[in-house]
PDB file of C-alpha atoms in Angstrom:
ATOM      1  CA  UNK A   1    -132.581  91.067  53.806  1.00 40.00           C
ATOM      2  CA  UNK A   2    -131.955  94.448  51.513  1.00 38.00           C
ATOM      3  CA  UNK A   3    -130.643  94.563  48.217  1.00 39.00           C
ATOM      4  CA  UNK A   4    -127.156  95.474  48.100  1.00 38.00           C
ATOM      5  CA  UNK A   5    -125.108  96.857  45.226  1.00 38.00           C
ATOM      6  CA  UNK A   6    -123.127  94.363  43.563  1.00 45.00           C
ATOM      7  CA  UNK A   7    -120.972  96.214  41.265  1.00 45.00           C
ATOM      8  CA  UNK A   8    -117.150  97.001  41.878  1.00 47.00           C
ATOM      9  CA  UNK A   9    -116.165 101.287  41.305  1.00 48.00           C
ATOM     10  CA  UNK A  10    -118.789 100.988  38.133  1.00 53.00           C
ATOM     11  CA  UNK A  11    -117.494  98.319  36.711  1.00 63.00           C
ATOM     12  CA  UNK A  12    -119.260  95.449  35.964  1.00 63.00           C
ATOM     13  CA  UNK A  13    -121.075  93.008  38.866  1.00 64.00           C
ATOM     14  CA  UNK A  14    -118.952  90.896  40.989  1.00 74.00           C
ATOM     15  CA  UNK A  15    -121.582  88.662  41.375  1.00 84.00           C
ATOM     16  CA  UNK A  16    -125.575  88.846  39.549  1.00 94.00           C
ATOM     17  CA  UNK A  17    -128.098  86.675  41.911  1.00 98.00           C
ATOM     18  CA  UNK A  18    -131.570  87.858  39.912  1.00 98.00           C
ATOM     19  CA  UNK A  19    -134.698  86.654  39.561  1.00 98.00           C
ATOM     20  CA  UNK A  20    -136.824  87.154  36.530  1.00 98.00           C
ATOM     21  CA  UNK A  21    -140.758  87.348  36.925  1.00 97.00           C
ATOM     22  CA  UNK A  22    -144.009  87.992  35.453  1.00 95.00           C
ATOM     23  CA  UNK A  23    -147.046  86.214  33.392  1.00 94.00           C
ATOM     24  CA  UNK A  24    -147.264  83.524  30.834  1.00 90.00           C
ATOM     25  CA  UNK A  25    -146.669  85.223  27.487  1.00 91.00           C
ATOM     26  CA  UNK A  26    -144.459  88.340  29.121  1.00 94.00           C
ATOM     27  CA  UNK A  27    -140.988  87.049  27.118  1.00 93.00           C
ATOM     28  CA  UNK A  28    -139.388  86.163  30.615  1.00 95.00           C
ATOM     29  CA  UNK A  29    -137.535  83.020  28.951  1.00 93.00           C
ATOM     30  CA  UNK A  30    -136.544  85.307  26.088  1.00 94.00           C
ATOM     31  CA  UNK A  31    -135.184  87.908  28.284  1.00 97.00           C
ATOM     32  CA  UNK A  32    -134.380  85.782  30.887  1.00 96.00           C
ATOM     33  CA  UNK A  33    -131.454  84.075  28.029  1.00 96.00           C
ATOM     34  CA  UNK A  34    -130.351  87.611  27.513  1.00 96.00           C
ATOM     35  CA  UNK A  35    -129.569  88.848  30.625  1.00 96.00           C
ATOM     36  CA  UNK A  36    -127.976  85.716  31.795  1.00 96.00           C
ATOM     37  CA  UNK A  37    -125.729  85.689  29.191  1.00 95.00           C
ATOM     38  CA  UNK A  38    -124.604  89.275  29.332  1.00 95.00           C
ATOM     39  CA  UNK A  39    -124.097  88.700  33.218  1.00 95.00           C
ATOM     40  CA  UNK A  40    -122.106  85.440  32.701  1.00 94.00           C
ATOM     41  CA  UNK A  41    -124.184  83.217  34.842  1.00 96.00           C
ATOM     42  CA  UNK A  42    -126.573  80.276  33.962  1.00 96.00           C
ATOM     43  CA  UNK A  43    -130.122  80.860  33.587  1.00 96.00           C
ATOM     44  CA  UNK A  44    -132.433  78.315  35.617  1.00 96.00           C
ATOM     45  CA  UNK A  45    -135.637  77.625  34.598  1.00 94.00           C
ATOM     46  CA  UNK A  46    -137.516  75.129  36.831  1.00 89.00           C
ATOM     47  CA  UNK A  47    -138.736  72.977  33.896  1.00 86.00           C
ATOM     48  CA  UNK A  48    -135.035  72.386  32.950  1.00 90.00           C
ATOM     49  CA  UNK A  49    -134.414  71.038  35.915  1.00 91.00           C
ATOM     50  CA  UNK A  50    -137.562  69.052  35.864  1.00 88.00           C
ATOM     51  CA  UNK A  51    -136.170  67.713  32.739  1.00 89.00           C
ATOM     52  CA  UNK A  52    -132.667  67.392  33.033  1.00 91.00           C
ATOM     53  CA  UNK A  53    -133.262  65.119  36.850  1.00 90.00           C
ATOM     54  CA  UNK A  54    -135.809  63.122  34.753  1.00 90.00           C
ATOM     55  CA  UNK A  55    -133.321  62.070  31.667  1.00 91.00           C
ATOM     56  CA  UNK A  56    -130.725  61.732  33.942  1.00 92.00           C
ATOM     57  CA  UNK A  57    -131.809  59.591  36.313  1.00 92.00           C
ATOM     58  CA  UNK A  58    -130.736  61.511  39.417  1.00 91.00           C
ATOM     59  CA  UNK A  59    -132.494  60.340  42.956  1.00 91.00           C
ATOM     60  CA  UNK A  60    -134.335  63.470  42.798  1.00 89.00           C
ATOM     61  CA  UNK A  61    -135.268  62.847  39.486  1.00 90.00           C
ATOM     62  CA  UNK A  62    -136.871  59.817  39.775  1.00 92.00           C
ATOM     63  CA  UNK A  63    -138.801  61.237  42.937  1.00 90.00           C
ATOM     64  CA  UNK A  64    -140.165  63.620  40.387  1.00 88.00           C
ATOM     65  CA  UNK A  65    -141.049  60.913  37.526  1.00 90.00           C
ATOM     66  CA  UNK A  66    -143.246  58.640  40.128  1.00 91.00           C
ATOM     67  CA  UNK A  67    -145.462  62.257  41.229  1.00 87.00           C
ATOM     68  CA  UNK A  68    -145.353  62.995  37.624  1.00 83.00           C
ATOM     69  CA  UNK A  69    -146.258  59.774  36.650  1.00 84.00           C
ATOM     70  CA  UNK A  70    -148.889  59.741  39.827  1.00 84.00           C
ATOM     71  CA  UNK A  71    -150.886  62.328  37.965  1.00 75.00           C
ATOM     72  CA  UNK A  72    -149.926  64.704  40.950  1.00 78.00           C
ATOM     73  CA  UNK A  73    -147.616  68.355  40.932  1.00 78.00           C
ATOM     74  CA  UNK A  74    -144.648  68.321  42.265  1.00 85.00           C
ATOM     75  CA  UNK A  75    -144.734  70.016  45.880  1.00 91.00           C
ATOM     76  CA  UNK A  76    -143.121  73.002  46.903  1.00 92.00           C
ATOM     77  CA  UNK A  77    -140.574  71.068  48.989  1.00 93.00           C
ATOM     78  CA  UNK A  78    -139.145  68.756  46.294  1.00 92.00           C
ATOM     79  CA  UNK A  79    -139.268  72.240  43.790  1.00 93.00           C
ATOM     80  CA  UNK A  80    -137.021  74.014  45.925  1.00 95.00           C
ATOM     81  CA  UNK A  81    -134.757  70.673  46.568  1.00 94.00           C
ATOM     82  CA  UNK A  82    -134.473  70.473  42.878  1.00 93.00           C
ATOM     83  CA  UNK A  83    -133.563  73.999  42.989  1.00 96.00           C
ATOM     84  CA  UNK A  84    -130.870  73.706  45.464  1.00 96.00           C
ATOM     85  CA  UNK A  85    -129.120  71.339  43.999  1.00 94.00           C
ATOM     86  CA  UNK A  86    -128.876  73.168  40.884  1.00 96.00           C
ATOM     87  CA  UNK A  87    -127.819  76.414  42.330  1.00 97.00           C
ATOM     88  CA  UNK A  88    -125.275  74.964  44.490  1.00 96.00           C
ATOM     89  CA  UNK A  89    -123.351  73.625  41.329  1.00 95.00           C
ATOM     90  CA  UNK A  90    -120.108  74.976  40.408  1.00 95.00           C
ATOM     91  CA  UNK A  91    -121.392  77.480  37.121  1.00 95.00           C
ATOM     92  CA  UNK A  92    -123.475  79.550  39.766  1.00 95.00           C
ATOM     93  CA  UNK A  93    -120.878  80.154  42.352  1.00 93.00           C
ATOM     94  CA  UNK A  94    -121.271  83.669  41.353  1.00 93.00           C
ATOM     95  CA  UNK A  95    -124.470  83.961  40.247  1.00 96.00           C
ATOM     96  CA  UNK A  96    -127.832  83.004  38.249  1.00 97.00           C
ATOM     97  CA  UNK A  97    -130.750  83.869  36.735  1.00 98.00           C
ATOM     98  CA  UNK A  98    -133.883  82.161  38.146  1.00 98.00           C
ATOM     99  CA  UNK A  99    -136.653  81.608  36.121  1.00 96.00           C
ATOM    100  CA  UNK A 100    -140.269  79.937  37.336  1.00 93.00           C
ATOM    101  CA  UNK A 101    -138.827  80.015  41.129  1.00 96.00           C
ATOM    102  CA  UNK A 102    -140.156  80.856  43.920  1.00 97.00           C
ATOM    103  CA  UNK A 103    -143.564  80.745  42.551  1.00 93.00           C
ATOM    104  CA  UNK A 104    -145.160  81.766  45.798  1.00 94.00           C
ATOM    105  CA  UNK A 105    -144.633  82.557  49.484  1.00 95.00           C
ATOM    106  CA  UNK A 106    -143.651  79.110  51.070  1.00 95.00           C
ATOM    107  CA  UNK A 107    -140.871  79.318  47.866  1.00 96.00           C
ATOM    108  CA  UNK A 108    -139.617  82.622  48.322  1.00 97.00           C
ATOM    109  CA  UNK A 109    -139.165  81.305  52.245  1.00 97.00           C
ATOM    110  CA  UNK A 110    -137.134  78.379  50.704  1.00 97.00           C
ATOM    111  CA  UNK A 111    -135.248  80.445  48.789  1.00 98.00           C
ATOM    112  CA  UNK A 112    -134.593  82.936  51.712  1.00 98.00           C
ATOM    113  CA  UNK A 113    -133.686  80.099  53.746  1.00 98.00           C
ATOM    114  CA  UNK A 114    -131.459  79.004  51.412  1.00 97.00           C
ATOM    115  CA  UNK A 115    -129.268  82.333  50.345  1.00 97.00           C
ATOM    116  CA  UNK A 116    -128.869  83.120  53.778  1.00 97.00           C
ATOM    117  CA  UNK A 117    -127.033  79.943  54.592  1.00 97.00           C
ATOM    118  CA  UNK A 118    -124.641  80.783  52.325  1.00 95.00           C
ATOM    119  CA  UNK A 119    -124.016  84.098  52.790  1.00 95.00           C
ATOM    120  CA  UNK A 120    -125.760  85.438  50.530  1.00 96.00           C
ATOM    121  CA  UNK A 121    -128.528  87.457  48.885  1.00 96.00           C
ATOM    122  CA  UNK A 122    -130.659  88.526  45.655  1.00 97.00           C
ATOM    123  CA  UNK A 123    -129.606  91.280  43.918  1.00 97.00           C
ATOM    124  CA  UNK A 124    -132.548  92.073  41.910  1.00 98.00           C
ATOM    125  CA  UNK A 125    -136.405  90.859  40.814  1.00 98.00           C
ATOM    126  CA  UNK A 126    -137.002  92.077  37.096  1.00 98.00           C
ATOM    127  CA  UNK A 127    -140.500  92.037  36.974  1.00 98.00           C
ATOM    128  CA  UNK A 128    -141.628  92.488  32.931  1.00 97.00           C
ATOM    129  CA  UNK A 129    -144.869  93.843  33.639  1.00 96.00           C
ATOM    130  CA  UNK A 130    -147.615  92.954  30.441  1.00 95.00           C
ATOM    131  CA  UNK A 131    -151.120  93.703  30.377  1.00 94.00           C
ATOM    132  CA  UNK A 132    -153.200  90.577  30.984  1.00 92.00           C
ATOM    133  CA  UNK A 133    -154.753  91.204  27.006  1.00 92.00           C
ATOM    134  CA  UNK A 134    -151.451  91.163  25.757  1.00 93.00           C
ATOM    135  CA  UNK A 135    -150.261  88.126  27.448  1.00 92.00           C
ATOM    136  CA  UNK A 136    -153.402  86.728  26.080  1.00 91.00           C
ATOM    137  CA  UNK A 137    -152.826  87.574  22.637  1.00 91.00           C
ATOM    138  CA  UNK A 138    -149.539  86.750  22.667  1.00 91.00           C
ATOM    139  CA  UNK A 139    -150.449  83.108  23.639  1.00 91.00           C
ATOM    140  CA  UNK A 140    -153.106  82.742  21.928  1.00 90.00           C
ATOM    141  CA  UNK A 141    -150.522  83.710  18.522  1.00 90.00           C
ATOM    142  CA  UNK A 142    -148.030  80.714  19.664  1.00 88.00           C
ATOM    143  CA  UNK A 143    -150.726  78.802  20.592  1.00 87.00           C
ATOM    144  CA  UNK A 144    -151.915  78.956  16.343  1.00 89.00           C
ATOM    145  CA  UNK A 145    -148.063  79.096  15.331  1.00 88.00           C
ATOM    146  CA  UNK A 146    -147.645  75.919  17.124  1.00 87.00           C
ATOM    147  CA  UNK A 147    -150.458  73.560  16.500  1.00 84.00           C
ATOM    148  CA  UNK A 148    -151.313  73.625  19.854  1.00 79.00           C
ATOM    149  CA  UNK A 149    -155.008  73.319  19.721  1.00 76.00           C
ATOM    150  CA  UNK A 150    -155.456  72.495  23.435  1.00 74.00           C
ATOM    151  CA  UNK A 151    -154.773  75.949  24.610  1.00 76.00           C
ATOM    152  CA  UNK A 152    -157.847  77.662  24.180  1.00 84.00           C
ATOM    153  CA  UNK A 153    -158.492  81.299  25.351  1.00 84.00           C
ATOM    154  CA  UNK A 154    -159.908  79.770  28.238  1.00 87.00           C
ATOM    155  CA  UNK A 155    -156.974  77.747  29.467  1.00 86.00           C
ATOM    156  CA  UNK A 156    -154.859  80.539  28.708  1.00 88.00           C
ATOM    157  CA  UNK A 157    -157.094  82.578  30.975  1.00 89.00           C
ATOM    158  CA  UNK A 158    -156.945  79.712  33.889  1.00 88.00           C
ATOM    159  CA  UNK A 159    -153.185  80.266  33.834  1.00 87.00           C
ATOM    160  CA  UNK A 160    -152.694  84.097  34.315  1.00 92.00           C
ATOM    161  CA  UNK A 161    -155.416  83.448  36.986  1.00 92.00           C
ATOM    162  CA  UNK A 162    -152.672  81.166  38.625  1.00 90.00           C
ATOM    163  CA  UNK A 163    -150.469  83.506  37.843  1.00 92.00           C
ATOM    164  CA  UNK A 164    -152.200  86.282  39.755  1.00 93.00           C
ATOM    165  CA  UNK A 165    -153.300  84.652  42.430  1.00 93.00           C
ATOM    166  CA  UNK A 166    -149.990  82.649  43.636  1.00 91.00           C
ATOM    167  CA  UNK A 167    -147.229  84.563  41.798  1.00 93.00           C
ATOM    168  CA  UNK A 168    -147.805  87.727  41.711  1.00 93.00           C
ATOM    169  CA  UNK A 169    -148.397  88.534  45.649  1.00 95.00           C
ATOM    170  CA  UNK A 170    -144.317  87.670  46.059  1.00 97.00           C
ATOM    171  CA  UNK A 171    -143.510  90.977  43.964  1.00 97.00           C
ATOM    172  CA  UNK A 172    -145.198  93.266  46.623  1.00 96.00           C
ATOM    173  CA  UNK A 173    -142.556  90.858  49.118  1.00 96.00           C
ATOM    174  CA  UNK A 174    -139.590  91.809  47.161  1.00 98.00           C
ATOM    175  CA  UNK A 175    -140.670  95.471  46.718  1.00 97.00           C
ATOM    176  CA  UNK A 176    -140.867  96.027  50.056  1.00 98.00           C
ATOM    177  CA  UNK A 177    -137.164  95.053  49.925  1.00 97.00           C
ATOM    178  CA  UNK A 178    -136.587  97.474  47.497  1.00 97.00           C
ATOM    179  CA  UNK A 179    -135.365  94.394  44.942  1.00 98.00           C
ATOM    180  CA  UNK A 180    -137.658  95.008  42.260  1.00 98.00           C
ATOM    181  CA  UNK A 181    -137.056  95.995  38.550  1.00 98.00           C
ATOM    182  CA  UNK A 182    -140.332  96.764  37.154  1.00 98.00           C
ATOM    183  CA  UNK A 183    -140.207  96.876  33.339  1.00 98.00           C
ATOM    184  CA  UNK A 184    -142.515  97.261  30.911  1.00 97.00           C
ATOM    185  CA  UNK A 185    -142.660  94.337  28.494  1.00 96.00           C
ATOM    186  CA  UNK A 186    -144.510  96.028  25.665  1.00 96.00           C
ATOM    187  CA  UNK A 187    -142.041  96.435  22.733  1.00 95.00           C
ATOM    188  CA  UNK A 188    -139.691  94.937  20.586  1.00 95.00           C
ATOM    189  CA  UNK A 189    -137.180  92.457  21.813  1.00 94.00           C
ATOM    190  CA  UNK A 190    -134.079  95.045  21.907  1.00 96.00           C
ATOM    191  CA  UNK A 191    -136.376  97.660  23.768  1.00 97.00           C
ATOM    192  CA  UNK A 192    -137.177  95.530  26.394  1.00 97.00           C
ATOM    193  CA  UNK A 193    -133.813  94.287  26.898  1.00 96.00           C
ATOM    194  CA  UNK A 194    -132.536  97.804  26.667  1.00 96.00           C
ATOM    195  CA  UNK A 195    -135.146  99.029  29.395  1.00 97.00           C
ATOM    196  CA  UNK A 196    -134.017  95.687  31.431  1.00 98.00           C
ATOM    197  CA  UNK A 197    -130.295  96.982  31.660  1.00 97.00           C
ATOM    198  CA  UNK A 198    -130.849 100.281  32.198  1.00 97.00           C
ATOM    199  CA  UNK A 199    -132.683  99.789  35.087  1.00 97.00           C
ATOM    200  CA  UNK A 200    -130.427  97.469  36.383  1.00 97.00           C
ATOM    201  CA  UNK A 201    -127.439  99.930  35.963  1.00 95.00           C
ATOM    202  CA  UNK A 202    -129.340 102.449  37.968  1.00 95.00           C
ATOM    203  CA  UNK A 203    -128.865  99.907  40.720  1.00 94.00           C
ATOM    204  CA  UNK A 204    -125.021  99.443  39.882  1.00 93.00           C
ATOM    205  CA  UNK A 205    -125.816  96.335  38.024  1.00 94.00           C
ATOM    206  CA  UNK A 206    -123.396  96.199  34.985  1.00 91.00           C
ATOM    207  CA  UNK A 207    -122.879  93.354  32.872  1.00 90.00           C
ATOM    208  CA  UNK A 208    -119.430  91.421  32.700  1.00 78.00           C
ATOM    209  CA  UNK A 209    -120.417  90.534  28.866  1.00 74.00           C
ATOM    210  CA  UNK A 210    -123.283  93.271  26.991  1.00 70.00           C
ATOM    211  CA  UNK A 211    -121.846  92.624  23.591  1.00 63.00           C
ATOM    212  CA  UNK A 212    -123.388  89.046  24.530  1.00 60.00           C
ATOM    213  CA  UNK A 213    -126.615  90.865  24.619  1.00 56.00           C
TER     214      UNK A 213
END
């Protein structure tokens, strides 16, 4: 699967299928709200849906509750059921923003597995590329900001080793597919956005909405 252009004669994208990646601390959420919203399609962030299955007390929710509730992680499977469902709902007909999925290999095979059944097919992986001292700081700030006095420098560190180890091999995937953005995350808010969309309109990626930017 190659990455196809998804704009009409320049104008903006007919339809935006992107994922966003990179370490804790990068401003993927942040950006993530951005780009959605200047694309016109829902961002999905895996812990929403977490959420949103738990409160409501869907099937799959409840499955999540008892693992949760079991001490145990939710598997890879019941992730990319979760994410499924979501995606095949009616405000992502024409698009989304994925955030937090696939978060490794067996994922991105899910996720394969699942575009291709419907005809479809990612448009682009924005990877925000941050130095692992910066996404330290960075956490280690929000960490004080927010009281949180559990997250330590060293659980911050155990993290980005995740990270590195499980997350970060599916960019070299996606780059061989010629799919990924790679932007540096260093900067202001509006410099990184503005670095997002230009390198998405280098791949005829416009956005139905940048005044929502």
């Amino acid at each position: 699967m190659t990455a196809r252009p998804a704009a009409h004669e320049g104008g903006p994208a007919r339809h935006a299928r992107f994922l966003i990646v990179g370490p804790q601390g990068s401003g993927k959420g942040t950006q993530g709200v951005v780009v959605a919203k200047a694309f016109g399609v829902p961002q999905v962030a895996t812990g929403d849906i977490f959420r949103e299955n738990v409160s409501g007390g869907t099937d799959l929710g409840k499955r999540v509750q008892a693992i949760i509730e079991a001490g145990d992680l939710v598997p890879d499977e019941l992730t990319s059921e979760l994410v499924r469902d979501r995606l095949s709902q009616p405000d992502a007909e024409y698009g989304f923003l994925l955030d937090g999925y696939p978060r490794n290999r067996g994922q991105v095979a899910d996720l394969d597995g699942f575009l291709i059944s419907r005809g479809e097919q990612l448009d682009a992986v924005i990877e925000l590329a941050v130095p692992r001292a910066e996404s330290i700081a960075r956490l280690t700030q929000r960490a004080i900001e927010q009281g949180r006095t559990d997250d330590t420098e060293e659980v911050i560190s155990n993290r980005l080793a995740i990270y590195e180890r499980e997350t970060a091999p599916i960019l070299d995937d996606y780059r061989a597919r010629g799919l990924v953005a790679r932007i540096d995350g260093v900067g202001t808010l509006a410099e990184v956005t503005d670095r997002i969309f230009s390198s998405l309109a280098v791949r005829g990626l416009v956005p139905a909405h940048p005044g929502a930017a």
